[in-house]
Amino acid sequence: MTALSVTDLTKTYAEGKIALHGVSLSVDAGAFFGLLGPNGAGKSTLIGIISTLVNKSSGTIRVFGHDLDRDPWAVKSAIGLVPQEFNFNSFETVEQIVLNQAGYYGIPRRLARRRAEHYLQSLGLWERRDSVAGTLSGGLKRRLMIARALVHEPRLLILDEPTAGVDIELRRSMWDFLRHINDQGTTIILTTHYLEEAESLCRDIAIIDEGRIVENTDVKSLLQRL
Ligand code: ADP
Ligand code: ADP
């Protein structure tokens, strides 16, 4: 089964900047997929379009068979997004932020509370559930965004540079956590500019440069050629 299928995707920003020039890409269900590329390559734009936050100019997106244009809500429901920038309300508590997201997806209150506890526990945030989010360290904020992205149990988790600016110890524990949820069946796509991160986590990768996919292969054969 295909988790994500992108066909001839283009994006031109308002000022005329072309960020994506006809990108096509396919990610299998269950994959741990890395999207690599230098700054400005188009990674965030591509992820933004897939997670329905940025409008595309042309092309087709399907997520588990759902067409983004025909059924954006099905696409939204299938995806959990961990953006690069902290985008929660920093005056709300950790638990509230996760519960709000559950509310957005229409998850009943009791189930939402159970799931919030489960994901906050597994990310080491349960003791901080009543803390106002703005008081958390950068690493804990990043983990809060992961818990928030998982509360509706999406089939596809997308993370934009999840370990940028995260210290080595926390990076390792985040890697372990992501491997664990991938083993449990969640498809994962992450962007990174660390080849080491892609090498350690991903089976398949695409390299994007100046809005074009320049490589789409498995990590092993790429490393053999380098
Ligand atoms: P990456 O995530 O790989 O660093 P981006 O998708 O953020 O790349 O950016 C791709 C290109 O599009 C860059 O040249 C960037 O400057 C441009 N860009 C990104 N967002 C906008 C925007 N909102 N308006 C205009 N140009 C943008
Ligand atoms: P707004 O743009 O007003 O913040 P939205 O209705 O777009 O609100 O989204 C509400 C909440 O859901 C926000 O926290 C947003 O970050 C999150 N969200 C929106 N789309 C997605 C998605 N595809 N996956 C995960 N979270 C999403």
mmCIF file of C-alpha atoms and ligand atoms in Angstrom:
data_model
loop_
_atom_site.group_PDB
_atom_site.id
_atom_site.type_symbol
_atom_site.label_atom_id
_atom_site.label_comp_id
_atom_site.label_asym_id
_atom_site.label_seq_id
_atom_site.Cartn_x
_atom_site.Cartn_y
_atom_site.Cartn_z
ATOM 1 C CA MET A 1 0.000 0.000 0.000
ATOM 2 C CA THR A 2 1.109 3.544 -0.729
ATOM 3 C CA ALA A 3 1.084 6.025 2.135
ATOM 4 C CA LEU A 4 1.936 9.066 0.060
ATOM 5 C CA SER A 5 1.911 9.699 -3.628
ATOM 6 C CA VAL A 6 2.951 13.086 -5.014
ATOM 7 C CA THR A 7 2.677 13.705 -8.759
ATOM 8 C CA ASP A 8 4.041 16.692 -10.719
ATOM 9 C CA LEU A 9 3.790 19.013 -7.754
ATOM 10 C CA THR A 10 4.673 22.646 -8.324
ATOM 11 C CA LYS A 11 4.666 25.629 -6.007
ATOM 12 C CA THR A 12 5.197 29.243 -6.938
ATOM 13 C CA TYR A 13 5.028 31.680 -4.016
ATOM 14 C CA ALA A 14 3.227 34.993 -4.416
ATOM 15 C CA GLU A 15 6.410 36.918 -5.145
ATOM 16 C CA GLY A 16 7.112 34.616 -8.108
ATOM 17 C CA LYS A 17 9.643 32.430 -6.300
ATOM 18 C CA ILE A 18 9.368 28.855 -7.642
ATOM 19 C CA ALA A 19 9.915 26.535 -4.673
ATOM 20 C CA LEU A 20 8.907 23.221 -6.325
ATOM 21 C CA HIS A 21 9.359 22.376 -10.011
ATOM 22 C CA GLY A 22 7.260 19.291 -10.708
ATOM 23 C CA VAL A 23 8.071 16.967 -7.798
ATOM 24 C CA SER A 24 6.947 13.319 -7.943
ATOM 25 C CA LEU A 25 7.469 10.974 -5.040
ATOM 26 C CA SER A 26 6.021 7.810 -3.582
ATOM 27 C CA VAL A 27 6.296 6.544 0.009
ATOM 28 C CA ASP A 28 5.160 3.041 0.966
ATOM 29 C CA ALA A 29 2.988 2.389 3.992
ATOM 30 C CA GLY A 30 5.211 1.468 6.943
ATOM 31 C CA ALA A 31 8.237 3.285 5.542
ATOM 32 C CA PHE A 32 10.675 5.389 7.505
ATOM 33 C CA PHE A 33 11.407 7.905 4.801
ATOM 34 C CA GLY A 34 13.969 10.714 4.837
ATOM 35 C CA LEU A 35 13.713 13.882 2.809
ATOM 36 C CA LEU A 36 17.155 15.441 2.589
ATOM 37 C CA GLY A 37 18.361 18.648 1.076
ATOM 38 C CA PRO A 38 20.162 21.899 1.799
ATOM 39 C CA ASN A 39 18.444 24.972 3.239
ATOM 40 C CA GLY A 40 16.039 26.515 0.765
ATOM 41 C CA ALA A 41 15.681 23.283 -1.250
ATOM 42 C CA GLY A 42 11.903 23.121 -0.794
ATOM 43 C CA LYS A 43 11.540 20.587 2.045
ATOM 44 C CA SER A 44 9.270 22.697 4.247
ATOM 45 C CA THR A 45 7.184 23.746 1.272
ATOM 46 C CA LEU A 46 6.653 20.120 0.244
ATOM 47 C CA ILE A 47 5.727 19.089 3.783
ATOM 48 C CA GLY A 48 3.486 22.123 4.215
ATOM 49 C CA ILE A 49 1.519 21.224 1.095
ATOM 50 C CA ILE A 50 1.142 17.565 2.082
ATOM 51 C CA SER A 51 -0.126 18.522 5.538
ATOM 52 C CA THR A 52 -2.638 20.984 4.032
ATOM 53 C CA LEU A 53 -1.051 24.099 5.535
ATOM 54 C CA VAL A 54 0.318 25.527 2.257
ATOM 55 C CA ASN A 55 -1.585 25.726 -1.045
ATOM 56 C CA LYS A 56 -0.007 24.040 -4.030
ATOM 57 C CA SER A 57 0.145 25.623 -7.478
ATOM 58 C CA SER A 58 -0.443 22.400 -9.425
ATOM 59 C CA GLY A 59 -0.064 18.640 -9.139
ATOM 60 C CA THR A 60 -1.700 15.812 -7.215
ATOM 61 C CA ILE A 61 -1.303 14.588 -3.628
ATOM 62 C CA ARG A 62 -2.739 11.328 -2.361
ATOM 63 C CA VAL A 63 -2.438 10.131 1.225
ATOM 64 C CA PHE A 64 -3.501 6.517 1.741
ATOM 65 C CA GLY A 65 -5.516 6.876 -1.448
ATOM 66 C CA HIS A 66 -7.290 10.081 -0.403
ATOM 67 C CA ASP A 67 -6.944 12.932 -2.867
ATOM 68 C CA LEU A 68 -6.033 16.189 -1.146
ATOM 69 C CA ASP A 69 -8.280 18.269 -3.413
ATOM 70 C CA ARG A 70 -11.319 16.023 -3.072
ATOM 71 C CA ASP A 71 -11.075 15.085 0.563
ATOM 72 C CA PRO A 72 -8.764 17.398 2.521
ATOM 73 C CA TRP A 73 -10.234 16.291 5.851
ATOM 74 C CA ALA A 74 -9.351 12.636 5.205
ATOM 75 C CA VAL A 75 -5.808 13.747 4.397
ATOM 76 C CA LYS A 76 -5.656 15.957 7.506
ATOM 77 C CA SER A 77 -6.902 13.100 9.683
ATOM 78 C CA ALA A 78 -4.334 10.669 8.308
ATOM 79 C CA ILE A 79 -1.432 13.022 9.030
ATOM 80 C CA GLY A 80 0.269 14.186 12.196
ATOM 81 C CA LEU A 81 2.628 17.083 11.671
ATOM 82 C CA VAL A 82 5.561 18.150 13.823
ATOM 83 C CA PRO A 83 6.538 21.530 12.406
ATOM 84 C CA GLN A 84 10.002 22.994 12.657
ATOM 85 C CA GLU A 85 8.908 26.087 14.576
ATOM 86 C CA PHE A 86 7.168 25.913 17.950
ATOM 87 C CA ASN A 87 3.599 26.864 17.068
ATOM 88 C CA PHE A 88 1.617 26.130 20.211
ATOM 89 C CA ASN A 89 0.145 28.695 22.578
ATOM 90 C CA SER A 90 2.911 29.039 25.155
ATOM 91 C CA PHE A 91 0.451 30.246 27.833
ATOM 92 C CA GLU A 92 -1.466 26.948 27.799
ATOM 93 C CA THR A 93 -0.479 23.893 29.786
ATOM 94 C CA VAL A 94 1.175 20.869 28.229
ATOM 95 C CA GLU A 95 -1.898 18.689 28.726
ATOM 96 C CA GLN A 96 -4.265 21.373 27.434
ATOM 97 C CA ILE A 97 -2.319 21.706 24.195
ATOM 98 C CA VAL A 98 -2.605 17.979 23.526
ATOM 99 C CA LEU A 99 -6.302 17.908 24.521
ATOM 100 C CA ASN A 100 -7.069 20.880 22.240
ATOM 101 C CA GLN A 101 -5.603 19.019 19.308
ATOM 102 C CA ALA A 102 -7.739 15.978 20.168
ATOM 103 C CA GLY A 103 -10.757 18.279 20.245
ATOM 104 C CA TYR A 104 -9.865 19.600 16.810
ATOM 105 C CA TYR A 105 -10.055 16.034 15.508
ATOM 106 C CA GLY A 106 -13.338 15.350 17.308
ATOM 107 C CA ILE A 107 -11.940 12.752 19.687
ATOM 108 C CA PRO A 108 -14.279 12.187 22.664
ATOM 109 C CA ARG A 109 -13.079 13.713 25.914
ATOM 110 C CA ARG A 110 -12.403 10.505 27.864
ATOM 111 C CA LEU A 111 -10.491 8.884 25.031
ATOM 112 C CA ALA A 112 -8.585 12.133 24.518
ATOM 113 C CA ARG A 113 -7.526 12.149 28.188
ATOM 114 C CA ARG A 114 -6.342 8.540 27.973
ATOM 115 C CA ARG A 115 -4.365 9.185 24.842
ATOM 116 C CA ALA A 116 -2.895 12.429 26.151
ATOM 117 C CA GLU A 117 -1.677 10.585 29.240
ATOM 118 C CA HIS A 118 -0.277 7.742 27.142
ATOM 119 C CA TYR A 119 1.710 9.942 24.745
ATOM 120 C CA LEU A 120 2.830 12.400 27.415
ATOM 121 C CA GLN A 121 4.032 9.426 29.493
ATOM 122 C CA SER A 122 5.924 7.844 26.645
ATOM 123 C CA LEU A 123 7.608 11.148 25.800
ATOM 124 C CA GLY A 124 8.581 11.826 29.428
ATOM 125 C CA LEU A 125 6.245 14.818 29.762
ATOM 126 C CA TRP A 126 3.534 13.517 32.079
ATOM 127 C CA GLU A 127 5.137 15.035 35.200
ATOM 128 C CA ARG A 128 5.093 18.392 33.413
ATOM 129 C CA ARG A 129 1.459 18.132 32.249
ATOM 130 C CA ASP A 130 0.349 21.156 34.302
ATOM 131 C CA SER A 131 3.301 23.311 33.308
ATOM 132 C CA VAL A 132 2.695 26.238 31.030
ATOM 133 C CA ALA A 133 4.300 25.268 27.714
ATOM 134 C CA GLY A 134 6.400 28.412 27.474
ATOM 135 C CA THR A 135 8.387 27.309 30.548
ATOM 136 C CA LEU A 136 9.604 24.056 28.959
ATOM 137 C CA SER A 137 13.118 23.607 27.603
ATOM 138 C CA GLY A 138 13.540 23.474 23.823
ATOM 139 C CA GLY A 139 13.852 19.684 23.859
ATOM 140 C CA LEU A 140 10.664 19.256 25.902
ATOM 141 C CA LYS A 141 8.798 21.653 23.611
ATOM 142 C CA ARG A 142 9.844 19.529 20.664
ATOM 143 C CA ARG A 143 8.540 16.410 22.453
ATOM 144 C CA LEU A 144 5.283 18.202 23.267
ATOM 145 C CA MET A 145 4.777 18.816 19.542
ATOM 146 C CA ILE A 146 5.316 15.091 18.915
ATOM 147 C CA ALA A 147 2.718 14.135 21.563
ATOM 148 C CA ARG A 148 0.293 16.648 20.050
ATOM 149 C CA ALA A 149 0.853 15.225 16.554
ATOM 150 C CA LEU A 150 0.131 11.674 17.740
ATOM 151 C CA VAL A 151 -3.027 12.191 19.793
ATOM 152 C CA HIS A 152 -5.343 11.435 16.857
ATOM 153 C CA GLU A 153 -3.180 8.379 16.023
ATOM 154 C CA PRO A 154 -2.330 9.369 12.456
ATOM 155 C CA ARG A 155 -1.141 6.718 10.015
ATOM 156 C CA LEU A 156 1.518 9.091 8.688
ATOM 157 C CA LEU A 157 3.740 11.180 10.965
ATOM 158 C CA ILE A 158 5.653 13.998 9.287
ATOM 159 C CA LEU A 159 8.468 15.751 11.126
ATOM 160 C CA ASP A 160 10.266 18.828 9.838
ATOM 161 C CA GLU A 161 13.874 18.868 11.110
ATOM 162 C CA PRO A 162 12.859 17.233 14.409
ATOM 163 C CA THR A 163 16.310 17.239 15.961
ATOM 164 C CA ALA A 164 17.618 20.608 14.778
ATOM 165 C CA GLY A 165 19.184 22.289 17.814
ATOM 166 C CA VAL A 166 18.533 19.267 20.041
ATOM 167 C CA ASP A 167 21.440 17.937 22.118
ATOM 168 C CA ILE A 168 22.920 14.541 21.344
ATOM 169 C CA GLU A 169 21.349 12.700 24.296
ATOM 170 C CA LEU A 170 17.835 13.884 23.534
ATOM 171 C CA ARG A 171 18.416 13.255 19.835
ATOM 172 C CA ARG A 172 19.190 9.604 20.605
ATOM 173 C CA SER A 173 16.067 9.200 22.753
ATOM 174 C CA MET A 174 13.915 10.828 20.075
ATOM 175 C CA TRP A 175 15.384 8.474 17.493
ATOM 176 C CA ASP A 176 14.485 5.489 19.714
ATOM 177 C CA PHE A 177 10.964 6.777 20.181
ATOM 178 C CA LEU A 178 10.453 7.306 16.440
ATOM 179 C CA ARG A 179 11.812 3.831 15.654
ATOM 180 C CA HIS A 180 9.364 2.408 18.176
ATOM 181 C CA ILE A 181 6.281 4.027 16.672
ATOM 182 C CA ASN A 182 7.462 3.103 13.172
ATOM 183 C CA ASP A 183 7.794 -0.526 14.338
ATOM 184 C CA GLN A 184 4.202 -0.302 15.531
ATOM 185 C CA GLY A 185 3.085 0.566 12.010
ATOM 186 C CA THR A 186 3.115 4.359 11.732
ATOM 187 C CA THR A 187 4.654 5.561 8.468
ATOM 188 C CA ILE A 188 7.212 8.295 9.113
ATOM 189 C CA ILE A 189 8.587 11.005 6.858
ATOM 190 C CA LEU A 190 11.196 13.319 8.251
ATOM 191 C CA THR A 191 13.247 16.102 6.769
ATOM 192 C CA THR A 192 16.796 16.577 7.830
ATOM 193 C CA HIS A 193 20.014 18.021 6.596
ATOM 194 C CA TYR A 194 22.019 15.565 8.686
ATOM 195 C CA LEU A 195 23.050 12.610 6.522
ATOM 196 C CA GLU A 196 23.929 10.808 9.770
ATOM 197 C CA GLU A 197 20.329 11.078 10.959
ATOM 198 C CA ALA A 198 18.970 9.724 7.683
ATOM 199 C CA GLU A 199 21.532 6.930 7.759
ATOM 200 C CA SER A 200 20.614 5.903 11.267
ATOM 201 C CA LEU A 201 16.828 6.043 10.897
ATOM 202 C CA CYS A 202 15.619 5.872 7.327
ATOM 203 C CA ARG A 203 15.415 2.995 4.897
ATOM 204 C CA ASP A 204 14.496 5.126 1.910
ATOM 205 C CA ILE A 205 15.369 8.671 1.100
ATOM 206 C CA ALA A 206 14.831 11.373 -1.461
ATOM 207 C CA ILE A 207 17.214 14.248 -1.970
ATOM 208 C CA ILE A 208 15.673 17.525 -3.009
ATOM 209 C CA ASP A 209 17.666 20.430 -4.380
ATOM 210 C CA GLU A 210 16.367 23.708 -5.784
ATOM 211 C CA GLY A 211 12.834 22.364 -5.896
ATOM 212 C CA ARG A 212 13.657 19.140 -7.748
ATOM 213 C CA ILE A 213 14.088 15.559 -6.574
ATOM 214 C CA VAL A 214 17.637 14.666 -7.565
ATOM 215 C CA GLU A 215 17.818 11.206 -5.934
ATOM 216 C CA ASN A 216 15.216 8.716 -4.697
ATOM 217 C CA THR A 217 16.746 5.510 -3.432
ATOM 218 C CA ASP A 218 17.428 3.360 -0.404
ATOM 219 C CA VAL A 219 19.984 4.618 2.071
ATOM 220 C CA LYS A 220 22.342 1.649 1.659
ATOM 221 C CA SER A 221 22.865 2.078 -2.073
ATOM 222 C CA LEU A 222 23.314 5.818 -1.667
ATOM 223 C CA LEU A 223 26.024 5.328 0.961
ATOM 224 C CA GLN A 224 27.809 2.799 -1.234
ATOM 225 C CA ARG A 225 28.089 5.391 -3.974
ATOM 226 C CA LEU A 226 29.369 8.217 -1.755
HETATM 227 P P1 ADP B 1 13.744 24.155 3.003
HETATM 228 O O1 ADP B 1 12.671 23.711 3.942
HETATM 229 O O2 ADP B 1 14.344 23.037 2.207
HETATM 230 O O3 ADP B 1 14.801 24.998 3.679
HETATM 231 P P2 ADP B 1 11.689 25.912 1.930
HETATM 232 O O4 ADP B 1 10.591 25.057 1.437
HETATM 233 O O5 ADP B 1 11.535 26.601 3.244
HETATM 234 O O6 ADP B 1 13.055 25.102 1.907
HETATM 235 O O7 ADP B 1 11.982 27.050 0.853
HETATM 236 C C1 ADP B 1 12.111 26.767 -0.551
HETATM 237 C C2 ADP B 1 12.260 28.107 -1.300
HETATM 238 O O8 ADP B 1 11.033 28.842 -1.221
HETATM 239 C C3 ADP B 1 13.328 29.010 -0.701
HETATM 240 O O9 ADP B 1 13.936 29.717 -1.755
HETATM 241 C C4 ADP B 1 12.534 29.946 0.178
HETATM 242 O O10 ADP B 1 13.189 31.179 0.314
HETATM 243 C C5 ADP B 1 11.227 30.071 -0.586
HETATM 244 N N1 ADP B 1 10.082 30.333 0.300
HETATM 245 C C6 ADP B 1 9.691 29.580 1.358
HETATM 246 N N2 ADP B 1 8.586 30.083 1.937
HETATM 247 C C7 ADP B 1 8.268 31.189 1.218
HETATM 248 C C8 ADP B 1 7.227 32.185 1.293
HETATM 249 N N3 ADP B 1 6.273 32.114 2.233
HETATM 250 N N4 ADP B 1 7.217 33.171 0.381
HETATM 251 C C9 ADP B 1 8.178 33.236 -0.583
HETATM 252 N N5 ADP B 1 9.176 32.362 -0.715
HETATM 253 C C10 ADP B 1 9.228 31.348 0.169
HETATM 254 P P1 ADP B 2 -5.243 27.621 12.563
HETATM 255 O O1 ADP B 2 -4.650 27.728 11.168
HETATM 256 O O2 ADP B 2 -6.324 28.582 12.868
HETATM 257 O O3 ADP B 2 -4.199 27.533 13.661
HETATM 258 P P2 ADP B 2 -6.234 24.968 11.829
HETATM 259 O O4 ADP B 2 -7.715 24.767 11.860
HETATM 260 O O5 ADP B 2 -5.516 24.988 10.535
HETATM 261 O O6 ADP B 2 -6.008 26.238 12.714
HETATM 262 O O7 ADP B 2 -5.539 23.897 12.780
HETATM 263 C C1 ADP B 2 -5.927 23.731 14.127
HETATM 264 C C2 ADP B 2 -4.825 22.967 14.833
HETATM 265 O O8 ADP B 2 -4.535 21.764 14.124
HETATM 266 C C3 ADP B 2 -3.524 23.723 14.907
HETATM 267 O O9 ADP B 2 -2.906 23.403 16.136
HETATM 268 C C4 ADP B 2 -2.734 23.203 13.740
HETATM 269 O O10 ADP B 2 -1.335 23.295 13.991
HETATM 270 C C5 ADP B 2 -3.186 21.772 13.701
HETATM 271 N N1 ADP B 2 -3.178 21.179 12.377
HETATM 272 C C6 ADP B 2 -3.704 21.673 11.228
HETATM 273 N N2 ADP B 2 -3.524 20.819 10.227
HETATM 274 C C7 ADP B 2 -2.869 19.754 10.735
HETATM 275 C C8 ADP B 2 -2.418 18.519 10.210
HETATM 276 N N3 ADP B 2 -2.574 18.192 8.940
HETATM 277 N N4 ADP B 2 -1.802 17.658 11.044
HETATM 278 C C9 ADP B 2 -1.634 17.953 12.320
HETATM 279 N N5 ADP B 2 -2.043 19.101 12.884
HETATM 280 C C10 ADP B 2 -2.659 19.988 12.112
#
